[in-house]
Amino acid sequence: MTTPQQPATFTLDGQTVPFEPGQTIMEAATRAGHHVPHLCWHPELGPSGACRLCTVEVDGRQGAACTTRAADGQVVGNRTPELDGRRRLLLQMLFVEGNHFCPSCEKSGDCLLQAEAYEMGMHGPQWEEFYPHRPVDASHPTMWLDLNRCILCKLCVRASHEKDGKDVFAIGGHGIGVHLVVDSPSGRLGDSSFADTDFAARVCPVGAILPKRRGFAVPIGERRFDAAPVSATPTAVLHGGDDDRS
Ligand code: SF4
Ligand code: FES
């Protein structure tokens, strides 16, 4: 039984994690200093359950840590060999279905997709890459939109809606043709109300939305995930955004 002096808790890989009513497993675990691998979760935005990288085992059943509410006495498995193995497969699929050329990407070292892949011990995709034809939208005066790198996490969609009140981005299409769309008469970013000061301008976990004319402001080797693996990176740094890079 839980008393007012005794906070409700669950266990995460055998370690006790306290939580407040209404918190998700992801929120409580992150606040307690644990890393639950993820791509589409951001502490300042509502969850979407888009990427499934955060799938954990809750009392023997699988569920997304970012959408599953914590409950007293839950037994949660997070970094088990089976779950990490599935995460590795999921990451490999993401790398295969887009065009992710890390050595030439400005986001390398700052990219959550790359960081989680390293965290999972992914050395390369085990399937042939799709190399899909996807556009680069350079129409905005200060921001790039490179759909080659988009992993459809919906973070920009939610940020634009929840924080900026603009709804600049949405997800369109079906099946393999699902893609990010921009709300403007031409469909181009430069014709939308998007601004580089928007919250949506700094939440992209990969290099799909990037500021122009800021290449190598932070040298390779000194970037967010160069110093330590993502699991050892404090949340405030992990979700600090590009604007925190000087
Ligand atoms: Fe996510 Fe970036 Fe694609 Fe937006 S552009 S859906 S933030 S990967
Ligand atoms: Fe939970 Fe993406 S972080 S589904």
PDB file of C-alpha atoms and ligand atoms in Angstrom:
ATOM      1  CA  MET A   1       0.000   0.000   0.000  1.00  0.00           C
ATOM      2  CA  THR A   2       1.196   3.486  -0.800  1.00  0.00           C
ATOM      3  CA  THR A   3       1.055   6.189   1.898  1.00  0.00           C
ATOM      4  CA  PRO A   4       1.556   9.960   1.429  1.00  0.00           C
ATOM      5  CA  GLN A   5       5.129   9.535   2.735  1.00  0.00           C
ATOM      6  CA  GLN A   6       5.804   6.678   0.374  1.00  0.00           C
ATOM      7  CA  PRO A   7       5.621   7.656  -3.317  1.00  0.00           C
ATOM      8  CA  ALA A   8       4.205   5.224  -5.827  1.00  0.00           C
ATOM      9  CA  THR A   9       6.951   3.335  -7.616  1.00  0.00           C
ATOM     10  CA  PHE A  10       7.603   0.841 -10.389  1.00  0.00           C
ATOM     11  CA  THR A  11      10.737  -1.037 -11.209  1.00  0.00           C
ATOM     12  CA  LEU A  12      12.715  -0.451 -14.386  1.00  0.00           C
ATOM     13  CA  ASP A  13      15.198  -3.239 -15.093  1.00  0.00           C
ATOM     14  CA  GLY A  14      15.065  -4.015 -11.375  1.00  0.00           C
ATOM     15  CA  GLN A  15      15.635  -0.435 -10.195  1.00  0.00           C
ATOM     16  CA  THR A  16      12.958   1.419  -8.248  1.00  0.00           C
ATOM     17  CA  VAL A  17      11.523   4.473 -10.011  1.00  0.00           C
ATOM     18  CA  PRO A  18       9.143   6.863  -8.221  1.00  0.00           C
ATOM     19  CA  PHE A  19       6.428   8.617 -10.205  1.00  0.00           C
ATOM     20  CA  GLU A  20       3.664  11.152  -9.834  1.00  0.00           C
ATOM     21  CA  PRO A  21       0.071  10.383 -10.792  1.00  0.00           C
ATOM     22  CA  GLY A  22      -0.474  10.820 -14.519  1.00  0.00           C
ATOM     23  CA  GLN A  23       3.176  10.447 -15.495  1.00  0.00           C
ATOM     24  CA  THR A  24       4.130   8.053 -18.232  1.00  0.00           C
ATOM     25  CA  ILE A  25       6.839   5.450 -17.786  1.00  0.00           C
ATOM     26  CA  MET A  26       9.043   7.570 -20.064  1.00  0.00           C
ATOM     27  CA  GLU A  27       8.562  10.738 -18.025  1.00  0.00           C
ATOM     28  CA  ALA A  28       9.190   9.061 -14.677  1.00  0.00           C
ATOM     29  CA  ALA A  29      12.151   7.022 -15.917  1.00  0.00           C
ATOM     30  CA  THR A  30      13.769  10.041 -17.582  1.00  0.00           C
ATOM     31  CA  ARG A  31      13.305  12.192 -14.505  1.00  0.00           C
ATOM     32  CA  ALA A  32      14.956   9.469 -12.448  1.00  0.00           C
ATOM     33  CA  GLY A  33      17.957   9.529 -14.775  1.00  0.00           C
ATOM     34  CA  HIS A  34      17.256   6.418 -16.858  1.00  0.00           C
ATOM     35  CA  HIS A  35      17.463   6.334 -20.628  1.00  0.00           C
ATOM     36  CA  VAL A  36      14.585   4.742 -22.461  1.00  0.00           C
ATOM     37  CA  PRO A  37      15.643   4.718 -26.127  1.00  0.00           C
ATOM     38  CA  HIS A  38      13.369   6.974 -28.170  1.00  0.00           C
ATOM     39  CA  LEU A  39      13.095   9.150 -31.253  1.00  0.00           C
ATOM     40  CA  CYS A  40       9.662  10.790 -31.281  1.00  0.00           C
ATOM     41  CA  TRP A  41       9.363  11.799 -27.631  1.00  0.00           C
ATOM     42  CA  HIS A  42      10.173  15.284 -26.363  1.00  0.00           C
ATOM     43  CA  PRO A  43       9.675  16.356 -22.726  1.00  0.00           C
ATOM     44  CA  GLU A  44       7.884  19.554 -23.766  1.00  0.00           C
ATOM     45  CA  LEU A  45       5.469  17.985 -26.250  1.00  0.00           C
ATOM     46  CA  GLY A  46       2.582  15.563 -26.026  1.00  0.00           C
ATOM     47  CA  PRO A  47       3.417  11.949 -26.927  1.00  0.00           C
ATOM     48  CA  SER A  48       2.522  10.453 -30.286  1.00  0.00           C
ATOM     49  CA  GLY A  49       3.806   6.884 -30.149  1.00  0.00           C
ATOM     50  CA  ALA A  50       5.090   7.256 -33.714  1.00  0.00           C
ATOM     51  CA  CYS A  51       8.489   5.543 -33.652  1.00  0.00           C
ATOM     52  CA  ARG A  52       8.002   2.609 -31.223  1.00  0.00           C
ATOM     53  CA  LEU A  53      11.687   2.690 -30.283  1.00  0.00           C
ATOM     54  CA  CYS A  54      10.646   3.206 -26.673  1.00  0.00           C
ATOM     55  CA  THR A  55       8.756  -0.092 -26.527  1.00  0.00           C
ATOM     56  CA  VAL A  56       9.239  -1.647 -23.103  1.00  0.00           C
ATOM     57  CA  GLU A  57       7.817  -4.711 -21.418  1.00  0.00           C
ATOM     58  CA  VAL A  58       5.230  -3.817 -18.778  1.00  0.00           C
ATOM     59  CA  ASP A  59       4.242  -6.719 -16.573  1.00  0.00           C
ATOM     60  CA  GLY A  60       5.071  -9.051 -19.443  1.00  0.00           C
ATOM     61  CA  ARG A  61       3.229  -7.089 -22.165  1.00  0.00           C
ATOM     62  CA  GLN A  62       4.853  -4.743 -24.646  1.00  0.00           C
ATOM     63  CA  GLY A  63       3.882  -1.083 -24.789  1.00  0.00           C
ATOM     64  CA  ALA A  64       5.316   2.308 -25.673  1.00  0.00           C
ATOM     65  CA  ALA A  65       6.963   3.903 -22.641  1.00  0.00           C
ATOM     66  CA  CYS A  66       6.007   7.370 -23.896  1.00  0.00           C
ATOM     67  CA  THR A  67       2.277   6.627 -23.939  1.00  0.00           C
ATOM     68  CA  THR A  68       1.902   4.069 -21.118  1.00  0.00           C
ATOM     69  CA  ARG A  69       1.005   5.531 -17.750  1.00  0.00           C
ATOM     70  CA  ALA A  70       3.145   4.463 -14.810  1.00  0.00           C
ATOM     71  CA  ALA A  71       1.347   2.421 -12.169  1.00  0.00           C
ATOM     72  CA  ASP A  72       2.294   1.385  -8.667  1.00  0.00           C
ATOM     73  CA  GLY A  73       4.089  -1.936  -8.550  1.00  0.00           C
ATOM     74  CA  GLN A  74       4.607  -2.252 -12.331  1.00  0.00           C
ATOM     75  CA  VAL A  75       7.544  -4.361 -13.413  1.00  0.00           C
ATOM     76  CA  VAL A  76       9.082  -2.763 -16.495  1.00  0.00           C
ATOM     77  CA  GLY A  77      11.813  -4.238 -18.683  1.00  0.00           C
ATOM     78  CA  ASN A  78      13.720  -1.658 -20.732  1.00  0.00           C
ATOM     79  CA  ARG A  79      17.247  -2.522 -21.804  1.00  0.00           C
ATOM     80  CA  THR A  80      16.769  -6.252 -22.188  1.00  0.00           C
ATOM     81  CA  PRO A  81      18.637  -8.067 -24.964  1.00  0.00           C
ATOM     82  CA  GLU A  82      15.320  -8.878 -26.686  1.00  0.00           C
ATOM     83  CA  LEU A  83      13.990  -5.295 -26.631  1.00  0.00           C
ATOM     84  CA  ASP A  84      17.335  -3.818 -27.695  1.00  0.00           C
ATOM     85  CA  GLY A  85      17.502  -6.388 -30.499  1.00  0.00           C
ATOM     86  CA  ARG A  86      14.127  -5.215 -31.782  1.00  0.00           C
ATOM     87  CA  ARG A  87      15.231  -1.605 -31.465  1.00  0.00           C
ATOM     88  CA  ARG A  88      18.317  -2.404 -33.538  1.00  0.00           C
ATOM     89  CA  LEU A  89      16.108  -3.882 -36.280  1.00  0.00           C
ATOM     90  CA  LEU A  90      13.798  -0.872 -36.201  1.00  0.00           C
ATOM     91  CA  LEU A  91      16.739   1.505 -36.502  1.00  0.00           C
ATOM     92  CA  GLN A  92      18.195  -0.507 -39.364  1.00  0.00           C
ATOM     93  CA  MET A  93      14.852  -0.214 -41.174  1.00  0.00           C
ATOM     94  CA  LEU A  94      14.819   3.555 -40.671  1.00  0.00           C
ATOM     95  CA  PHE A  95      18.315   3.854 -42.115  1.00  0.00           C
ATOM     96  CA  VAL A  96      17.368   1.695 -45.095  1.00  0.00           C
ATOM     97  CA  GLU A  97      14.143   3.479 -46.025  1.00  0.00           C
ATOM     98  CA  GLY A  98      15.612   7.004 -46.049  1.00  0.00           C
ATOM     99  CA  ASN A  99      18.824   8.587 -47.290  1.00  0.00           C
ATOM    100  CA  HIS A 100      21.055   8.954 -44.260  1.00  0.00           C
ATOM    101  CA  PHE A 101      24.629   9.754 -45.257  1.00  0.00           C
ATOM    102  CA  CYS A 102      26.062  10.482 -41.829  1.00  0.00           C
ATOM    103  CA  PRO A 103      29.618  11.468 -42.883  1.00  0.00           C
ATOM    104  CA  SER A 104      28.267  14.323 -45.010  1.00  0.00           C
ATOM    105  CA  CYS A 105      25.388  15.358 -42.757  1.00  0.00           C
ATOM    106  CA  GLU A 106      25.661  18.556 -40.735  1.00  0.00           C
ATOM    107  CA  LYS A 107      23.711  16.857 -37.942  1.00  0.00           C
ATOM    108  CA  SER A 108      26.270  14.078 -37.434  1.00  0.00           C
ATOM    109  CA  GLY A 109      27.191  13.893 -33.759  1.00  0.00           C
ATOM    110  CA  ASP A 110      24.017  15.790 -32.864  1.00  0.00           C
ATOM    111  CA  CYS A 111      21.577  13.333 -34.420  1.00  0.00           C
ATOM    112  CA  LEU A 112      19.357  11.230 -32.177  1.00  0.00           C
ATOM    113  CA  LEU A 113      18.860   8.562 -34.847  1.00  0.00           C
ATOM    114  CA  GLN A 114      22.618   8.138 -35.175  1.00  0.00           C
ATOM    115  CA  ALA A 115      23.086   8.241 -31.393  1.00  0.00           C
ATOM    116  CA  GLU A 116      20.456   5.587 -30.730  1.00  0.00           C
ATOM    117  CA  ALA A 117      21.956   3.425 -33.473  1.00  0.00           C
ATOM    118  CA  TYR A 118      25.349   3.608 -31.762  1.00  0.00           C
ATOM    119  CA  GLU A 119      23.660   2.927 -28.434  1.00  0.00           C
ATOM    120  CA  MET A 120      22.130  -0.259 -29.869  1.00  0.00           C
ATOM    121  CA  GLY A 121      25.437  -1.394 -31.338  1.00  0.00           C
ATOM    122  CA  MET A 122      24.209  -1.053 -34.912  1.00  0.00           C
ATOM    123  CA  HIS A 123      27.127  -1.314 -37.311  1.00  0.00           C
ATOM    124  CA  GLY A 124      25.200  -1.097 -40.568  1.00  0.00           C
ATOM    125  CA  PRO A 125      21.902  -1.977 -42.172  1.00  0.00           C
ATOM    126  CA  GLN A 126      21.566  -5.671 -42.950  1.00  0.00           C
ATOM    127  CA  TRP A 127      19.354  -4.989 -45.994  1.00  0.00           C
ATOM    128  CA  GLU A 128      19.870  -3.163 -49.245  1.00  0.00           C
ATOM    129  CA  GLU A 129      19.078   0.555 -48.987  1.00  0.00           C
ATOM    130  CA  PHE A 130      15.995   1.884 -50.831  1.00  0.00           C
ATOM    131  CA  TYR A 131      17.698   5.158 -51.815  1.00  0.00           C
ATOM    132  CA  PRO A 132      14.313   6.813 -52.426  1.00  0.00           C
ATOM    133  CA  HIS A 133      13.988  10.006 -54.449  1.00  0.00           C
ATOM    134  CA  ARG A 134      13.003  12.720 -52.017  1.00  0.00           C
ATOM    135  CA  PRO A 135      13.071  16.500 -52.374  1.00  0.00           C
ATOM    136  CA  VAL A 136      15.175  19.099 -50.599  1.00  0.00           C
ATOM    137  CA  ASP A 137      13.224  22.300 -49.966  1.00  0.00           C
ATOM    138  CA  ALA A 138      15.593  25.278 -49.868  1.00  0.00           C
ATOM    139  CA  SER A 139      12.876  27.899 -50.441  1.00  0.00           C
ATOM    140  CA  HIS A 140      12.954  29.327 -46.917  1.00  0.00           C
ATOM    141  CA  PRO A 141      15.396  32.201 -46.387  1.00  0.00           C
ATOM    142  CA  THR A 142      16.986  30.778 -43.241  1.00  0.00           C
ATOM    143  CA  MET A 143      16.006  27.071 -42.927  1.00  0.00           C
ATOM    144  CA  TRP A 144      16.472  23.882 -44.949  1.00  0.00           C
ATOM    145  CA  LEU A 145      13.939  21.077 -45.180  1.00  0.00           C
ATOM    146  CA  ASP A 146      15.629  17.891 -46.386  1.00  0.00           C
ATOM    147  CA  LEU A 147      13.085  15.092 -46.634  1.00  0.00           C
ATOM    148  CA  ASN A 148      15.826  12.564 -47.392  1.00  0.00           C
ATOM    149  CA  ARG A 149      16.493  12.471 -43.664  1.00  0.00           C
ATOM    150  CA  CYS A 150      12.931  12.702 -42.347  1.00  0.00           C
ATOM    151  CA  ILE A 151      11.960   9.736 -40.161  1.00  0.00           C
ATOM    152  CA  LEU A 152       8.314  10.856 -39.771  1.00  0.00           C
ATOM    153  CA  CYS A 153       8.599  11.271 -36.031  1.00  0.00           C
ATOM    154  CA  LYS A 154       5.995  14.091 -36.100  1.00  0.00           C
ATOM    155  CA  LEU A 155       7.955  16.199 -33.633  1.00  0.00           C
ATOM    156  CA  CYS A 156       7.820  19.226 -35.951  1.00  0.00           C
ATOM    157  CA  VAL A 157       4.110  18.590 -36.537  1.00  0.00           C
ATOM    158  CA  ARG A 158       3.368  18.596 -32.820  1.00  0.00           C
ATOM    159  CA  ALA A 159       5.749  21.480 -32.065  1.00  0.00           C
ATOM    160  CA  SER A 160       4.180  23.696 -34.710  1.00  0.00           C
ATOM    161  CA  HIS A 161       0.699  22.868 -33.451  1.00  0.00           C
ATOM    162  CA  GLU A 162       1.240  22.804 -29.690  1.00  0.00           C
ATOM    163  CA  LYS A 163       3.917  25.451 -29.222  1.00  0.00           C
ATOM    164  CA  ASP A 164       3.806  27.726 -32.256  1.00  0.00           C
ATOM    165  CA  GLY A 165       0.057  27.605 -32.932  1.00  0.00           C
ATOM    166  CA  LYS A 166       0.733  27.403 -36.660  1.00  0.00           C
ATOM    167  CA  ASP A 167       0.261  23.874 -38.024  1.00  0.00           C
ATOM    168  CA  VAL A 168       2.994  24.389 -40.613  1.00  0.00           C
ATOM    169  CA  PHE A 169       3.631  20.631 -40.886  1.00  0.00           C
ATOM    170  CA  ALA A 170       1.447  17.553 -41.313  1.00  0.00           C
ATOM    171  CA  ILE A 171       1.856  13.952 -42.424  1.00  0.00           C
ATOM    172  CA  GLY A 172       0.317  13.061 -45.798  1.00  0.00           C
ATOM    173  CA  GLY A 173       0.137  10.079 -48.141  1.00  0.00           C
ATOM    174  CA  HIS A 174      -0.356   6.372 -47.483  1.00  0.00           C
ATOM    175  CA  GLY A 175       1.791   3.289 -46.966  1.00  0.00           C
ATOM    176  CA  ILE A 176       5.266   3.621 -48.408  1.00  0.00           C
ATOM    177  CA  GLY A 177       4.288   7.040 -49.784  1.00  0.00           C
ATOM    178  CA  VAL A 178       3.772   8.628 -46.370  1.00  0.00           C
ATOM    179  CA  HIS A 179       5.656  11.902 -46.180  1.00  0.00           C
ATOM    180  CA  LEU A 180       5.894  15.236 -44.426  1.00  0.00           C
ATOM    181  CA  VAL A 181       3.837  18.019 -46.009  1.00  0.00           C
ATOM    182  CA  VAL A 182       4.058  21.779 -45.543  1.00  0.00           C
ATOM    183  CA  ASP A 183       0.962  23.936 -45.208  1.00  0.00           C
ATOM    184  CA  SER A 184       1.443  26.626 -47.859  1.00  0.00           C
ATOM    185  CA  PRO A 185      -0.159  27.343 -51.251  1.00  0.00           C
ATOM    186  CA  SER A 186       2.898  25.959 -53.076  1.00  0.00           C
ATOM    187  CA  GLY A 187       3.730  23.260 -50.524  1.00  0.00           C
ATOM    188  CA  ARG A 188       7.112  24.917 -50.061  1.00  0.00           C
ATOM    189  CA  LEU A 189       8.511  25.959 -46.701  1.00  0.00           C
ATOM    190  CA  GLY A 190       9.386  29.449 -47.946  1.00  0.00           C
ATOM    191  CA  ASP A 191       5.721  30.149 -48.675  1.00  0.00           C
ATOM    192  CA  SER A 192       4.556  29.026 -45.234  1.00  0.00           C
ATOM    193  CA  SER A 193       4.402  30.949 -41.953  1.00  0.00           C
ATOM    194  CA  PHE A 194       7.394  28.966 -40.626  1.00  0.00           C
ATOM    195  CA  ALA A 195      10.044  31.045 -38.833  1.00  0.00           C
ATOM    196  CA  ASP A 196      13.493  30.063 -37.607  1.00  0.00           C
ATOM    197  CA  THR A 197      12.429  31.207 -34.140  1.00  0.00           C
ATOM    198  CA  ASP A 198       9.627  28.606 -34.045  1.00  0.00           C
ATOM    199  CA  PHE A 199       9.871  25.769 -31.553  1.00  0.00           C
ATOM    200  CA  ALA A 200       9.388  23.490 -34.551  1.00  0.00           C
ATOM    201  CA  ALA A 201      12.650  24.816 -35.988  1.00  0.00           C
ATOM    202  CA  ARG A 202      14.708  23.110 -33.274  1.00  0.00           C
ATOM    203  CA  VAL A 203      13.030  19.807 -32.429  1.00  0.00           C
ATOM    204  CA  CYS A 204      13.964  17.688 -35.439  1.00  0.00           C
ATOM    205  CA  PRO A 205      15.970  14.746 -34.047  1.00  0.00           C
ATOM    206  CA  VAL A 206      17.730  14.237 -37.388  1.00  0.00           C
ATOM    207  CA  GLY A 207      19.079  16.615 -40.018  1.00  0.00           C
ATOM    208  CA  ALA A 208      15.794  17.177 -41.863  1.00  0.00           C
ATOM    209  CA  ILE A 209      15.139  20.697 -40.537  1.00  0.00           C
ATOM    210  CA  LEU A 210      18.356  22.653 -40.236  1.00  0.00           C
ATOM    211  CA  PRO A 211      19.381  26.307 -40.171  1.00  0.00           C
ATOM    212  CA  LYS A 212      21.122  27.591 -43.285  1.00  0.00           C
ATOM    213  CA  ARG A 213      24.622  29.087 -43.197  1.00  0.00           C
ATOM    214  CA  ARG A 214      25.585  27.415 -39.908  1.00  0.00           C
ATOM    215  CA  GLY A 215      27.738  24.517 -41.072  1.00  0.00           C
ATOM    216  CA  PHE A 216      30.311  23.211 -38.601  1.00  0.00           C
ATOM    217  CA  ALA A 217      29.587  25.874 -35.963  1.00  0.00           C
ATOM    218  CA  VAL A 218      30.530  23.049 -33.570  1.00  0.00           C
ATOM    219  CA  PRO A 219      33.416  20.903 -34.873  1.00  0.00           C
ATOM    220  CA  ILE A 220      33.053  17.160 -35.351  1.00  0.00           C
ATOM    221  CA  GLY A 221      34.154  15.499 -32.136  1.00  0.00           C
ATOM    222  CA  GLU A 222      32.688  18.215 -29.908  1.00  0.00           C
ATOM    223  CA  ARG A 223      29.022  17.634 -30.618  1.00  0.00           C
ATOM    224  CA  ARG A 224      26.224  16.580 -28.300  1.00  0.00           C
ATOM    225  CA  PHE A 225      26.667  12.823 -28.640  1.00  0.00           C
ATOM    226  CA  ASP A 226      30.415  12.834 -29.279  1.00  0.00           C
ATOM    227  CA  ALA A 227      31.177  13.302 -25.596  1.00  0.00           C
ATOM    228  CA  ALA A 228      29.157  10.360 -24.275  1.00  0.00           C
ATOM    229  CA  PRO A 229      26.625   7.765 -25.467  1.00  0.00           C
ATOM    230  CA  VAL A 230      23.029   8.953 -25.621  1.00  0.00           C
ATOM    231  CA  SER A 231      22.182   6.887 -22.530  1.00  0.00           C
ATOM    232  CA  ALA A 232      24.704   8.957 -20.539  1.00  0.00           C
ATOM    233  CA  THR A 233      23.602  12.319 -21.961  1.00  0.00           C
ATOM    234  CA  PRO A 234      21.510  14.442 -19.564  1.00  0.00           C
ATOM    235  CA  THR A 235      17.949  15.043 -20.785  1.00  0.00           C
ATOM    236  CA  ALA A 236      18.387  18.812 -20.815  1.00  0.00           C
ATOM    237  CA  VAL A 237      21.317  18.396 -23.207  1.00  0.00           C
ATOM    238  CA  LEU A 238      19.682  15.598 -25.187  1.00  0.00           C
ATOM    239  CA  HIS A 239      16.608  17.722 -25.908  1.00  0.00           C
ATOM    240  CA  GLY A 240      18.345  21.071 -25.876  1.00  0.00           C
ATOM    241  CA  GLY A 241      17.956  21.652 -29.613  1.00  0.00           C
ATOM    242  CA  ASP A 242      20.260  23.174 -32.168  1.00  0.00           C
ATOM    243  CA  ASP A 243      20.003  26.619 -30.643  1.00  0.00           C
ATOM    244  CA  ASP A 244      22.041  25.422 -27.692  1.00  0.00           C
ATOM    245  CA  ARG A 245      25.008  24.808 -29.928  1.00  0.00           C
ATOM    246  CA  SER A 246      27.295  27.794 -29.991  1.00  0.00           C
TER     247      SER A 246
HETATM  248 FE1  SF4 B   1      10.514  14.413 -37.467  1.00  0.00          FE
HETATM  249 FE2  SF4 B   1      12.306  16.080 -38.543  1.00  0.00          FE
HETATM  250 FE3  SF4 B   1      10.692  14.606 -40.138  1.00  0.00          FE
HETATM  251 FE4  SF4 B   1       9.672  16.635 -38.717  1.00  0.00          FE
HETATM  252  S1  SF4 B   1      11.202  16.800 -40.380  1.00  0.00           S
HETATM  253  S2  SF4 B   1       8.787  14.556 -38.930  1.00  0.00           S
HETATM  254  S3  SF4 B   1      10.904  16.557 -36.832  1.00  0.00           S
HETATM  255  S4  SF4 B   1      12.278  13.839 -38.739  1.00  0.00           S
HETATM  256 FE1  FES B   2       7.695   6.368 -27.740  1.00  0.00          FE
HETATM  257 FE2  FES B   2       8.553   7.103 -30.194  1.00  0.00          FE
HETATM  258  S1  FES B   2       9.416   7.584 -28.254  1.00  0.00           S
HETATM  259  S2  FES B   2       6.908   5.738 -29.653  1.00  0.00           S
END
